[in-house]
Amino acid sequence: MPEHKILLNESELPTHWYNVIPDLPTPMSPYMGPDGQPITPESMQAIFPPAIIEQEMSDQRWIEIPEPVRDALCLWRPSPLYRAKRLEEALGTPAKIYFKHEGVSPAGSHKPNSAVAQAYYNRQAGIRRLTTETGAGQWGSSLALAGQMFGLDVHVYMVNVSYHQKPFRRSMMQTWGAEVIPSPSRKTETGRQALEKDPDNPGSLGLAISEAVEEAAGREDTNYALGSVLNHVLLHQTVIGQEAKAQLAKVGETPDVILAPCGGGSNVGGIMFPFLADKAAGKDIRMVAVEPSSCPTLTRGHYAYDYGDSVGLTPIMKMYTLGHDFMPPGIHAGGLRYHGDSVLVSQLYHEGILEAVAVPQIATFEAGVLFSRTQGIIPAPESAHAVRGAIDEALKAKAEGKEKTILFTLSGHGHFDMAAYDRYFAGDLEDFDYPDDALNQALHNLPDVE
Amino acid sequence: MPEHKILLNESELPTHWYNVIPDLPTPMSPYMGPDGQPITPESMQAIFPPAIIEQEMSDQRWIEIPEPVRDALCLWRPSPLYRAKRLEEALGTPAKIYFKHEGVSPAGSHKPNSAVAQAYYNRQAGIRRLTTETGAGQWGSSLALAGQMFGLDVHVYMVNVSYHQKPFRRSMMQTWGAEVIPSPSRKTETGRQALEKDPDNPGSLGLAISEAVEEAAGREDTNYALGSVLNHVLLHQTVIGQEAKAQLAKVGETPDVILAPCGGGSNVGGIMFPFLADKAAGKDIRMVAVEPSSCPTLTRGHYAYDYGDSVGLTPIMKMYTLGHDFMPPGIHAGGLRYHGDSVLVSQLYHEGILEAVAVPQIATFEAGVLFSRTQGIIPAPESAHAVRGAIDEALKAKAEGKEKTILFTLSGHGHFDMAAYDRYFAGDLEDFDYPDDALNQALHNLPDVE
């Protein structure tokens, strides 16, 4: 009987992050300013520390992980790689299913992998305060945790409706010492304007980003931190894929297919990028981003330059996008409701190196429940997308009578998402199937940059 | 720099449970029936399977863990032993602090260690349904998880007020396929009577136990499962102490003091019993049960025969008790609000082999927050009692300038207890300091058995 878990010791934590930029088949499409010119490192200095800006644009393949970051990561890393034996049995599949359990971090997801690095570099640069935004709360809690570790005050602008609907994510951030501010707030010009128009504004992630950036840009001692989309975030997540590769090697395996949930791209980059060299060297590895069909950025969006936020304050990036004013329905996978996607993930998808599938919400929860009942761990709704994708691959292997090795990222646990499971059990969830013209509507407003 | 975690492989999971009964300095005080006579194994057959009854009364020192139970435990075990380096630094103590992290189980606490074994033995005996009660929800979710693993239907009577106040624990049980019934319910005679007297009855753990036992006793295919107090539960928890001993040995350590939170005794038995032989052989190991000063069973209760439940349906056991109708205040450590304690723990405490301390609620949350901010993991309020105890030992070591090795059980995480942290931050918690006569009041009603 194989063991459930393949473990690594702390000494086996990767010593370097893997930067995919030098290995891209074509150069990365640069970020553009509102003037249509590539943006400069200097223009990012108001909100990011030098080391992060350097990583964002680096052409070095391997970037050393500083010792204090490695020590902080080792509070929970290396994370276990599981063989999902019980799920395999329940499916009756000849496929082997492995998953990387990122829910073991104190914040409950893979997000602290980047939060810790960002907190460290900001502290090194003499910064005392960090601002950020959070919707579902995964990123806000991760930065709260990381800020605490390196002695930084963390201010989290939390989408007002989530602030009230998810009070326990808020409590978690406060336990780690962060200040949590419902957004829109009276602390920023953006917030005050929004409240003036509508005192009952429920808030949005775009608005919260704008408030966090405004506060960071306006104070010398304060920077901003983002939890997905940008290159340096994906870079920090590559510990996941490197560990998984080492763990699979211990049992003599290589993956035939790798899956990850896809919102902004931090999970996709984290687990897949470290396997790209093997694929480039001729190994037959499929890599599949799994997104919700209610926010089908890769599968149905356009590949074009667009704003990273909904109000148009950020640089313009070439990516798959549904349009920066696309409003996905209020599905229970808050982390996957982003209108765009990482530039790197978008480019690799465009070049046919990564694949993508979109899965409907109800089938995703079905998969989450089956996973809970076989493997015990209750997945976050975001993570359940990858579970759904992995189950579909395993069932295909069964139908074809083929052995296959499947690897996916279980990006987090669902302990703070049980209300979503409640709604699933109550039959209150619905699926969304957009006609093309409904999706195309939000694309009228793309910036005019080629 | 020492590593944070000391890991064991699945092959290092203990092969046997350690039964303390043959090593007790004096024979265990027998359970008594209402007639004042020791109860027989036969009288337990209505609600427990033969293997569990045998374990409850066994005089074998080592009891083999069945392979399917070991396999199920390995979904999360062996649990990591942490060196709390960051907590040590924050305290500036010369003491080394180690903790066993039982929050890594899917249910989030040590409780599944026994739930899995009980589900297995019941299934072996042809049982198809299990009933139990739950207050805070830790035990109910653990049995829901374990029942799912072995194909048993699980019916959890959940104290009505908790059912409504802790909806997410309920959702968790439902995700694992259990039926959760607010207690008192119309499903049992006990429940119907209670509701007739008071249709708005908020429920109590005692009432929920009575309903669960009534259902199990009345159906051939149904048994009952208990999550603490009884010998077989403590037996199943001894994997904790055995693993901790093996993990400490890997870094050449032995503990000077061991601490665990104490409600019914499952944590105390789990981590301490496997070290008793070392103590008996002359090693100077202090073992300290940490209880809330609002329910100070060991530190201020009487050592006497009393009922295990509040309504007097269970056997009579010799234990430290505050009286079976003692009603502790609604503190935020639901798992530690039991009026009595395990017979084994009580006897070892009475004989001076175990020590006990009572800690107030606010100081306990202070410790929980300091732990969260240094080690990252947010402890369950129950677990925070052991954290408080360990911090106090570490500060004593600092004051005395002594090196000391401290080991404690972090019995679970606090993801479903964030409302308690909220109340702590809001300043809404209070401490309780009973005058003696207030405590003695509930002792007027002890059964007349010597």
GROMACS .gro file of N, CA and C in nm, chain A residues 255-326:
model
  216
  255PRO      N    1   0.451   1.380  -1.380
  255PRO     CA    2   0.308   1.400  -1.411
  255PRO      C    3   0.281   1.394  -1.561
  256ASP      N    4   0.166   1.339  -1.598
  256ASP     CA    5   0.119   1.348  -1.736
  256ASP      C    6   0.034   1.473  -1.756
  257VAL      N    7  -0.034   1.512  -1.648
  257VAL     CA    8  -0.116   1.633  -1.657
  257VAL      C    9  -0.111   1.705  -1.522
  258ILE      N   10  -0.101   1.838  -1.528
  258ILE     CA   11  -0.096   1.921  -1.407
  258ILE      C   12  -0.212   2.018  -1.414
  259LEU      N   13  -0.286   2.031  -1.302
  259LEU     CA   14  -0.400   2.122  -1.299
  259LEU      C   15  -0.389   2.218  -1.182
  260ALA      N   16  -0.443   2.338  -1.200
  260ALA     CA   17  -0.449   2.435  -1.090
  260ALA      C   18  -0.569   2.525  -1.113
  261PRO      N   19  -0.630   2.574  -1.004
  261PRO     CA   20  -0.736   2.673  -1.021
  261PRO      C   21  -0.674   2.800  -1.078
  262CYS      N   22  -0.753   2.872  -1.156
  262CYS     CA   23  -0.698   2.993  -1.218
  262CYS      C   24  -0.789   3.113  -1.201
  263GLY      N   25  -0.739   3.212  -1.127
  263GLY     CA   26  -0.807   3.341  -1.114
  263GLY      C   27  -0.713   3.445  -1.173
  264GLY      N   28  -0.616   3.491  -1.093
  264GLY     CA   29  -0.514   3.582  -1.143
  264GLY      C   30  -0.392   3.508  -1.196
  265GLY      N   31  -0.378   3.381  -1.160
  265GLY     CA   32  -0.269   3.301  -1.215
  265GLY      C   33  -0.162   3.256  -1.117
  266SER      N   34  -0.176   3.291  -0.988
  266SER     CA   35  -0.067   3.258  -0.895
  266SER      C   36  -0.054   3.108  -0.872
  267ASN      N   37  -0.164   3.035  -0.876
  267ASN     CA   38  -0.156   2.890  -0.861
  267ASN      C   39  -0.100   2.823  -0.985
  268VAL      N   40  -0.145   2.872  -1.100
  268VAL     CA   41  -0.098   2.815  -1.227
  268VAL      C   42   0.053   2.834  -1.238
  269GLY      N   43   0.099   2.956  -1.216
  269GLY     CA   44   0.242   2.983  -1.221
  269GLY      C   45   0.317   2.900  -1.119
  270GLY      N   46   0.262   2.892  -0.998
  270GLY     CA   47   0.330   2.826  -0.888
  270GLY      C   48   0.358   2.679  -0.915
  271ILE      N   49   0.259   2.606  -0.962
  271ILE     CA   50   0.284   2.462  -0.980
  271ILE      C   51   0.334   2.429  -1.120
  272MET      N   52   0.296   2.507  -1.223
  272MET     CA   53   0.328   2.465  -1.360
  272MET      C   54   0.463   2.513  -1.411
  273PHE      N   55   0.499   2.638  -1.380
  273PHE     CA   56   0.621   2.694  -1.439
  273PHE      C   57   0.745   2.604  -1.416
  274PRO      N   58   0.762   2.550  -1.294
  274PRO     CA   59   0.882   2.467  -1.274
  274PRO      C   60   0.885   2.340  -1.360
  275PHE      N   61   0.772   2.303  -1.422
  275PHE     CA   62   0.772   2.185  -1.509
  275PHE      C   63   0.788   2.223  -1.656
  276LEU      N   64   0.793   2.353  -1.687
  276LEU     CA   65   0.798   2.394  -1.828
  276LEU      C   66   0.925   2.348  -1.898
  277ALA      N   67   1.036   2.347  -1.824
  277ALA     CA   68   1.162   2.305  -1.886
  277ALA      C   69   1.152   2.160  -1.931
  278ASP      N   70   1.086   2.076  -1.850
  278ASP     CA   71   1.068   1.935  -1.888
  278ASP      C   72   0.984   1.923  -2.014
  279LYS      N   73   0.882   2.005  -2.021
  279LYS     CA   74   0.795   2.004  -2.139
  279LYS      C   75   0.873   2.052  -2.261
  280ALA      N   76   0.950   2.160  -2.243
  280ALA     CA   77   1.029   2.213  -2.354
  280ALA      C   78   1.131   2.109  -2.401
  281ALA      N   79   1.178   2.026  -2.306
  281ALA     CA   80   1.277   1.923  -2.341
  281ALA      C   81   1.211   1.802  -2.404
  282GLY      N   82   1.081   1.809  -2.426
  282GLY     CA   83   1.015   1.702  -2.502
  282GLY      C   84   0.925   1.611  -2.420
  283LYS      N   85   0.918   1.632  -2.288
  283LYS     CA   86   0.828   1.549  -2.206
  283LYS      C   87   0.684   1.584  -2.238
  284ASP      N   88   0.601   1.482  -2.243
  284ASP     CA   89   0.461   1.506  -2.279
  284ASP      C   90   0.381   1.538  -2.153
  285ILE      N   91   0.381   1.664  -2.113
  285ILE     CA   92   0.307   1.706  -1.994
  285ILE      C   93   0.201   1.807  -2.034
  286ARG      N   94   0.075   1.775  -2.008
  286ARG     CA   95  -0.030   1.874  -2.031
  286ARG      C   96  -0.044   1.960  -1.907
  287MET      N   97  -0.070   2.087  -1.925
  287MET     CA   98  -0.087   2.178  -1.811
  287MET      C   99  -0.217   2.253  -1.830
  288VAL      N  100  -0.307   2.236  -1.734
  288VAL     CA  101  -0.444   2.283  -1.753
  288VAL      C  102  -0.487   2.380  -1.643
  289ALA      N  103  -0.514   2.502  -1.681
  289ALA     CA  104  -0.571   2.600  -1.587
  289ALA      C  105  -0.722   2.577  -1.579
  290VAL      N  106  -0.774   2.569  -1.457
  290VAL     CA  107  -0.918   2.545  -1.441
  290VAL      C  108  -0.984   2.672  -1.388
  291GLU      N  109  -1.076   2.727  -1.466
  291GLU     CA  110  -1.141   2.851  -1.425
  291GLU      C  111  -1.292   2.829  -1.417
  292PRO      N  112  -1.364   2.917  -1.347
  292PRO     CA  113  -1.510   2.902  -1.339
  292PRO      C  114  -1.576   2.945  -1.470
  293SER      N  115  -1.678   2.874  -1.513
  293SER     CA  116  -1.744   2.912  -1.638
  293SER      C  117  -1.821   3.043  -1.620
  294SER      N  118  -1.835   3.088  -1.496
  294SER     CA  119  -1.900   3.217  -1.472
  294SER      C  120  -1.803   3.334  -1.490
  295CYS      N  121  -1.673   3.304  -1.498
  295CYS     CA  122  -1.572   3.408  -1.521
  295CYS      C  123  -1.464   3.348  -1.610
  296PRO      N  124  -1.501   3.318  -1.737
  296PRO     CA  125  -1.417   3.234  -1.824
  296PRO      C  126  -1.310   3.313  -1.898
  297THR      N  127  -1.217   3.370  -1.823
  297THR     CA  128  -1.119   3.462  -1.879
  297THR      C  129  -1.037   3.400  -1.992
  298LEU      N  130  -0.974   3.286  -1.963
  298LEU     CA  131  -0.887   3.226  -2.065
  298LEU      C  132  -0.969   3.161  -2.176
  299THR      N  133  -1.074   3.091  -2.138
  299THR     CA  134  -1.146   3.012  -2.238
  299THR      C  135  -1.234   3.096  -2.330
  300ARG      N  136  -1.278   3.214  -2.282
  300ARG     CA  137  -1.369   3.291  -2.367
  300ARG      C  138  -1.334   3.440  -2.374
  301GLY      N  139  -1.228   3.482  -2.306
  301GLY     CA  140  -1.189   3.623  -2.312
  301GLY      C  141  -1.110   3.655  -2.439
  302HIS      N  142  -1.074   3.782  -2.452
  302HIS     CA  143  -0.991   3.827  -2.565
  302HIS      C  144  -0.848   3.845  -2.518
  303TYR      N  145  -0.754   3.824  -2.608
  303TYR     CA  146  -0.613   3.846  -2.575
  303TYR      C  147  -0.578   3.987  -2.622
  304ALA      N  148  -0.571   4.078  -2.527
  304ALA     CA  149  -0.558   4.219  -2.563
  304ALA      C  150  -0.500   4.298  -2.445
  305TYR      N  151  -0.454   4.418  -2.472
  305TYR     CA  152  -0.412   4.506  -2.362
  305TYR      C  153  -0.534   4.555  -2.286
  306ASP      N  154  -0.525   4.549  -2.153
  306ASP     CA  155  -0.636   4.599  -2.070
  306ASP      C  156  -0.581   4.643  -1.934
  307TYR      N  157  -0.663   4.716  -1.863
  307TYR     CA  158  -0.626   4.759  -1.728
  307TYR      C  159  -0.632   4.641  -1.630
  308GLY      N  160  -0.546   4.647  -1.530
  308GLY     CA  161  -0.546   4.544  -1.427
  308GLY      C  162  -0.658   4.560  -1.327
  309ASP      N  163  -0.708   4.681  -1.311
  309ASP     CA  164  -0.816   4.704  -1.214
  309ASP      C  165  -0.940   4.751  -1.289
  310SER      N  166  -1.047   4.768  -1.214
  310SER     CA  167  -1.172   4.800  -1.284
  310SER      C  168  -1.189   4.949  -1.310
  311VAL      N  169  -1.112   5.032  -1.235
  311VAL     CA  170  -1.131   5.176  -1.259
  311VAL      C  171  -1.024   5.237  -1.347
  312GLY      N  172  -0.922   5.158  -1.389
  312GLY     CA  173  -0.826   5.208  -1.486
  312GLY      C  174  -0.711   5.286  -1.426
  313LEU      N  175  -0.670   5.255  -1.303
  313LEU     CA  176  -0.557   5.325  -1.240
  313LEU      C  177  -0.425   5.253  -1.262
  314THR      N  178  -0.429   5.124  -1.293
  314THR     CA  179  -0.305   5.045  -1.301
  314THR      C  180  -0.247   5.052  -1.441
  315PRO      N  181  -0.124   5.001  -1.459
  315PRO     CA  182  -0.069   4.989  -1.594
  315PRO      C  183  -0.160   4.901  -1.681
  316ILE      N  184  -0.138   4.913  -1.812
  316ILE     CA  185  -0.213   4.834  -1.909
  316ILE      C  186  -0.128   4.711  -1.942
  317MET      N  187  -0.192   4.594  -1.938
  317MET     CA  188  -0.117   4.470  -1.956
  317MET      C  189  -0.181   4.387  -2.066
  318LYS      N  190  -0.097   4.315  -2.142
  318LYS     CA  191  -0.150   4.229  -2.246
  318LYS      C  192  -0.189   4.096  -2.184
  319MET      N  193  -0.316   4.067  -2.187
  319MET     CA  194  -0.363   3.946  -2.117
  319MET      C  195  -0.498   3.902  -2.172
  320TYR      N  196  -0.536   3.782  -2.138
  320TYR     CA  197  -0.674   3.742  -2.164
  320TYR      C  198  -0.762   3.821  -2.069
  321THR      N  199  -0.864   3.880  -2.123
  321THR     CA  200  -0.950   3.965  -2.040
  321THR      C  201  -1.095   3.954  -2.086
  322LEU      N  202  -1.183   3.971  -1.991
  322LEU     CA  203  -1.326   3.980  -2.021
  322LEU      C  204  -1.368   4.126  -2.026
  323GLY      N  205  -1.269   4.215  -2.017
  323GLY     CA  206  -1.298   4.359  -2.011
  323GLY      C  207  -1.293   4.404  -1.866
  324HIS      N  208  -1.222   4.517  -1.841
  324HIS     CA  209  -1.198   4.554  -1.701
  324HIS      C  210  -1.324   4.598  -1.629
  325ASP      N  211  -1.433   4.621  -1.703
  325ASP     CA  212  -1.557   4.648  -1.627
  325ASP      C  213  -1.655   4.530  -1.632
  326PHE      N  214  -1.602   4.410  -1.666
  326PHE     CA  215  -1.684   4.289  -1.657
  326PHE      C  216  -1.716   4.260  -1.511
   0.00000   0.00000   0.00000
